Amino acid sequence: MESSYPLSRKKFAIYGFGLSGKSVLKFLKRLKVQNYYIWDDKKKVVGQQSFKNFSNLLLEVDFIVMSPGIDIKKSRFKSILLKNKNKIITDLDLFFMLKPKKINSIVITGTNGKSTTCKIVEHILKKNHKKVHLGGNIGQPILDLKIKNNSYVIIETSSFQLNYSKFIKPTMAALLNITMDHLDWHRTMKNYVDSKFKIFSKQGKEDYAFLSQKNLINSFKKKKFESSLIKIKQNIYNKIIRKIDNEYLLSKSNEQNLLFAFFIAK
């Protein structure tokens, strides 16, 4: 699994020691990585690193694994991080850097409906006797999942994670919708949209992209991504809706979630 990225010989800085940071540490230990350093602003010192020490270490490491909630422009390490943005990755990147080829990944993002859509897709696949794992922003951190070959990994991801990601390459990537949100963090709508579109940037011709909003479909085409575009069509939903006997799923708010789940599962 390490043929493309010999991570055990790399140096890492883990910035942020919450749920995802602790997950990253366990992952690095499993890979027998020897050189890693940890910092958390709220805890002041983790792993016996002083502020000055960690500042210097950020210049030396190969990768800076950033927790999603950290805003570079508000960070006490702002100037160093901005100069070393090419080193910044997330736990999602570590997963995709070492992901076996015999795993199908389904990454779902959007302003609204991510969790519900992930759960519906998980339910459908399990009902059809598929090996399924669910993680990311929903359930366990992605690096904590014990994944076997020939299985499906459903990952809910936020714009914060995607903003820092560099190696994410889903088999199937779905962008449900985009409305104005998190602009206090992303600063502009363009930055927010660009972070969401990262789920398509590394995909190849063998991968699939799922979109429904016309403006997002047009942007996808302009950016000339390589993956096959699957347009979510309302007329398909009208045909299957009569077969669903579940008041919660039939609510107007779940219409789009069901549509995406149907096309992804298909």
Coordinates of C-alpha atoms in Angstrom, one line a residue:
M1 CA 0.0 0.0 0.0
E2 CA 3.0 2.4 0.3
S3 CA 4.4 1.9 -3.1
S4 CA 3.3 5.3 -4.5
Y5 CA 3.9 7.3 -1.2
P6 CA 6.5 5.9 1.1
L7 CA 5.0 7.7 4.1
S8 CA 6.9 5.8 6.8
R9 CA 10.0 7.8 5.8
K10 CA 8.4 11.2 5.8
K11 CA 8.2 13.8 8.5
F12 CA 4.7 15.0 9.6
A13 CA 3.3 17.9 11.7
I14 CA -0.2 17.3 13.1
Y15 CA -1.8 20.7 13.6
G16 CA -5.0 20.3 15.7
F17 CA -5.4 17.4 18.2
G18 CA -9.2 16.9 18.2
L19 CA -10.9 13.8 16.9
S20 CA -9.3 13.9 13.4
G21 CA -5.9 14.8 14.8
K22 CA -5.9 11.8 17.2
S23 CA -7.0 9.6 14.3
V24 CA -4.1 10.8 12.2
L25 CA -1.7 10.0 15.0
K26 CA -3.0 6.4 15.3
F27 CA -2.7 6.1 11.5
L28 CA 0.9 7.3 11.4
K29 CA 1.8 4.9 14.3
R30 CA 0.3 2.0 12.3
L31 CA 2.5 3.0 9.4
K32 CA 5.5 3.1 11.8
V33 CA 6.2 6.7 11.0
Q34 CA 9.1 7.8 13.3
N35 CA 9.1 11.6 12.8
Y36 CA 5.9 13.4 13.7
Y37 CA 5.2 16.5 15.8
I38 CA 1.9 17.6 17.3
W39 CA 0.4 21.0 18.2
D40 CA -3.0 22.2 19.3
D41 CA -3.8 25.9 19.9
K42 CA -6.3 25.2 22.6
K43 CA -4.1 22.9 24.6
K44 CA -1.1 25.1 24.0
V45 CA 1.4 22.3 24.0
V46 CA 1.0 18.8 22.8
G47 CA 3.9 16.3 22.4
Q48 CA 6.2 18.6 24.3
Q49 CA 6.5 21.1 21.5
S50 CA 6.9 24.8 22.3
F51 CA 5.4 27.5 20.0
K52 CA 8.9 28.4 18.7
N53 CA 9.8 24.7 18.3
F54 CA 6.7 23.9 16.3
S55 CA 7.2 27.0 14.1
N56 CA 10.6 25.7 13.1
L57 CA 9.4 22.2 12.6
L58 CA 6.7 23.3 10.2
L59 CA 9.6 24.4 7.9
E60 CA 11.3 21.0 8.1
V61 CA 8.4 18.5 7.7
D62 CA 7.2 17.0 4.5
F63 CA 3.5 17.2 5.3
I64 CA 1.4 19.4 7.6
V65 CA -1.8 17.5 8.4
M66 CA -4.3 20.2 9.3
S67 CA -7.5 19.7 11.3
P68 CA -10.5 20.9 9.2
G69 CA -11.6 23.7 11.7
I70 CA -8.3 25.6 11.6
D71 CA -8.4 28.8 9.7
I72 CA -4.9 29.6 8.4
K73 CA -5.6 33.4 8.4
K74 CA -6.5 33.3 12.1
S75 CA -3.7 30.9 13.1
R76 CA -0.8 32.0 15.2
F77 CA 1.4 30.2 12.5
K78 CA -0.2 32.2 9.7
S79 CA 2.9 33.4 7.9
I80 CA 4.6 30.0 8.0
L81 CA 1.5 28.2 6.8
L82 CA 0.9 30.5 3.9
K83 CA 4.5 30.1 2.7
N84 CA 4.2 26.3 3.0
K85 CA 0.6 25.7 1.7
N86 CA 1.9 23.1 -0.6
K87 CA 2.7 20.9 2.4
I88 CA -0.8 21.1 3.9
I89 CA -3.0 18.0 3.7
T90 CA -5.9 16.4 5.6
D91 CA -6.8 13.0 6.9
L92 CA -8.7 12.5 3.6
D93 CA -5.5 12.9 1.7
L94 CA -3.8 10.3 3.8
F95 CA -6.6 7.9 3.1
F96 CA -6.5 8.4 -0.7
M97 CA -2.6 8.3 -0.8
L98 CA -2.7 4.8 0.5
K99 CA -6.2 3.6 -0.7
P100 CA -6.0 0.1 -2.3
K101 CA -7.3 -0.1 -5.9
K102 CA -10.0 -2.6 -5.0
I103 CA -12.0 -0.1 -3.0
N104 CA -14.8 2.1 -4.4
S105 CA -15.0 5.5 -2.8
I106 CA -18.1 7.6 -2.8
V107 CA -17.5 11.2 -1.6
I108 CA -20.5 13.4 -1.0
T109 CA -20.4 17.1 -0.3
G110 CA -22.7 20.1 -0.5
T111 CA -24.1 22.9 1.6
N112 CA -27.2 20.8 2.7
G113 CA -28.2 17.2 2.8
K114 CA -24.8 15.5 3.0
S115 CA -25.5 13.3 6.0
T116 CA -28.9 12.2 4.9
T117 CA -27.7 11.3 1.4
C118 CA -24.7 9.4 2.8
K119 CA -27.0 7.4 5.1
I120 CA -29.5 6.6 2.3
V121 CA -26.7 5.4 0.0
E122 CA -25.3 3.3 2.8
H123 CA -28.7 1.7 3.4
I124 CA -29.3 0.9 -0.3
L125 CA -25.9 -0.7 -0.7
K126 CA -26.2 -2.8 2.5
K127 CA -29.7 -3.9 1.4
N128 CA -28.0 -5.1 -1.8
H129 CA -25.4 -7.1 0.2
K130 CA -22.4 -4.8 -0.5
K131 CA -19.6 -4.3 2.0
V132 CA -20.1 -0.7 3.1
H133 CA -18.2 1.7 5.4
L134 CA -19.3 5.2 6.3
G135 CA -17.0 7.9 7.6
G136 CA -15.5 11.3 7.4
N137 CA -17.8 14.1 8.8
I138 CA -20.4 11.4 9.7
G139 CA -19.6 8.5 12.0
Q140 CA -15.9 7.6 12.4
P141 CA -12.9 9.5 11.1
I142 CA -11.9 8.1 7.8
L143 CA -8.6 6.8 9.0
D144 CA -10.2 4.8 11.8
L145 CA -12.2 2.6 9.5
K146 CA -11.1 -1.0 9.0
I147 CA -11.6 -1.3 5.3
K148 CA -11.4 -4.5 3.3
N149 CA -10.9 -5.0 -0.4
N150 CA -14.0 -5.0 -2.7
S151 CA -15.9 -2.7 -0.4
Y152 CA -17.6 0.7 -0.8
V153 CA -16.4 3.6 1.4
I154 CA -18.9 6.5 1.7
I155 CA -17.3 9.7 2.8
E156 CA -19.1 12.9 3.9
T157 CA -16.8 15.8 3.5
S158 CA -17.0 19.5 4.3
S159 CA -15.6 22.5 2.4
F160 CA -13.1 23.0 5.3
Q161 CA -11.5 19.6 4.6
L162 CA -11.7 20.0 0.8
N163 CA -10.1 23.5 1.1
Y164 CA -6.8 21.9 2.2
S165 CA -7.0 18.6 0.3
K166 CA -4.6 17.7 -2.5
F167 CA -4.9 14.0 -3.1
I168 CA -8.6 13.2 -2.9
K169 CA -9.7 11.1 -5.9
P170 CA -13.1 9.5 -5.5
T171 CA -14.5 6.8 -7.7
M172 CA -17.8 8.6 -7.4
A173 CA -18.1 12.3 -6.3
A174 CA -21.4 14.1 -5.7
L175 CA -21.9 17.8 -5.2
L176 CA -25.5 18.1 -4.0
N177 CA -25.9 21.9 -3.9
I178 CA -24.2 25.1 -3.1
T179 CA -25.8 28.0 -1.3
M180 CA -24.2 30.9 0.6
D181 CA -22.6 29.5 3.7
H182 CA -19.3 29.5 5.7
L183 CA -18.3 32.8 4.1
D184 CA -16.8 34.0 7.4
W185 CA -14.3 31.1 6.9
H186 CA -13.9 31.1 3.1
R187 CA -14.1 34.9 2.8
T188 CA -15.7 34.8 -0.7
M189 CA -18.3 32.7 -2.5
K190 CA -15.6 31.9 -5.2
N191 CA -13.3 30.4 -2.5
Y192 CA -16.2 28.3 -1.1
V193 CA -17.3 27.0 -4.5
D194 CA -13.6 26.2 -5.5
S195 CA -13.2 24.2 -2.3
K196 CA -16.3 22.1 -3.1
F197 CA -15.1 21.5 -6.7
K198 CA -11.9 19.9 -5.5
I199 CA -13.7 16.5 -5.2
F200 CA -13.5 16.4 -9.1
S201 CA -10.1 17.8 -9.7
K202 CA -8.1 14.5 -9.4
Q203 CA -10.7 12.2 -10.9
G204 CA -9.9 10.3 -14.1
K205 CA -12.0 9.1 -17.0
E206 CA -12.9 5.9 -15.1
D207 CA -14.5 8.0 -12.3
Y208 CA -18.0 9.6 -12.0
A209 CA -19.2 13.0 -11.1
F210 CA -22.9 13.7 -9.9
L211 CA -24.4 17.1 -10.3
S212 CA -27.9 18.6 -10.6
Q213 CA -27.7 22.4 -10.4
K214 CA -27.3 24.0 -13.9
N215 CA -24.8 26.5 -12.8
L216 CA -22.6 23.8 -11.2
I217 CA -22.9 21.6 -14.3
N218 CA -21.8 24.6 -16.4
S219 CA -18.9 25.2 -14.1
F220 CA -17.9 21.5 -14.2
K221 CA -17.8 21.6 -18.1
K222 CA -15.8 24.9 -18.2
K223 CA -13.2 23.4 -15.9
K224 CA -12.9 20.4 -18.2
F225 CA -12.7 17.8 -15.5
E226 CA -11.9 14.3 -16.8
S227 CA -14.6 12.3 -15.0
S228 CA -17.8 11.2 -16.6
L229 CA -20.6 13.6 -15.7
I230 CA -23.9 12.1 -14.5
K231 CA -26.7 14.7 -14.5
I232 CA -29.4 14.2 -11.8
K233 CA -32.7 14.3 -13.6
Q234 CA -36.1 15.0 -11.9
N235 CA -38.2 12.9 -14.3
I236 CA -36.4 9.7 -12.9
Y237 CA -37.5 10.7 -9.4
N238 CA -41.1 11.1 -10.5
K239 CA -41.1 7.5 -11.6
I240 CA -39.6 6.0 -8.4
I241 CA -41.3 8.2 -5.8
R242 CA -44.5 6.1 -6.0
K243 CA -42.6 3.0 -4.9
I244 CA -41.4 4.7 -1.6
D245 CA -43.4 4.1 1.5
N246 CA -41.6 6.4 4.0
E247 CA -43.1 9.8 5.1
Y248 CA -39.7 11.2 6.2
L249 CA -38.0 10.4 2.9
L250 CA -41.0 11.7 0.9
S251 CA -40.7 15.2 2.4
K252 CA -39.8 18.0 0.0
S253 CA -36.5 18.6 1.8
N254 CA -35.4 15.0 1.0
E255 CA -36.3 15.1 -2.6
Q256 CA -32.8 16.0 -3.8
N257 CA -31.2 13.6 -1.3
L258 CA -33.2 10.7 -2.7
L259 CA -32.5 11.7 -6.3
F260 CA -28.7 11.7 -5.7
A261 CA -28.8 8.4 -3.7
F262 CA -30.7 6.7 -6.5
F263 CA -28.3 7.8 -9.2
I264 CA -25.2 6.9 -7.1
A265 CA -26.6 3.5 -6.2
K266 CA -27.6 2.8 -9.8

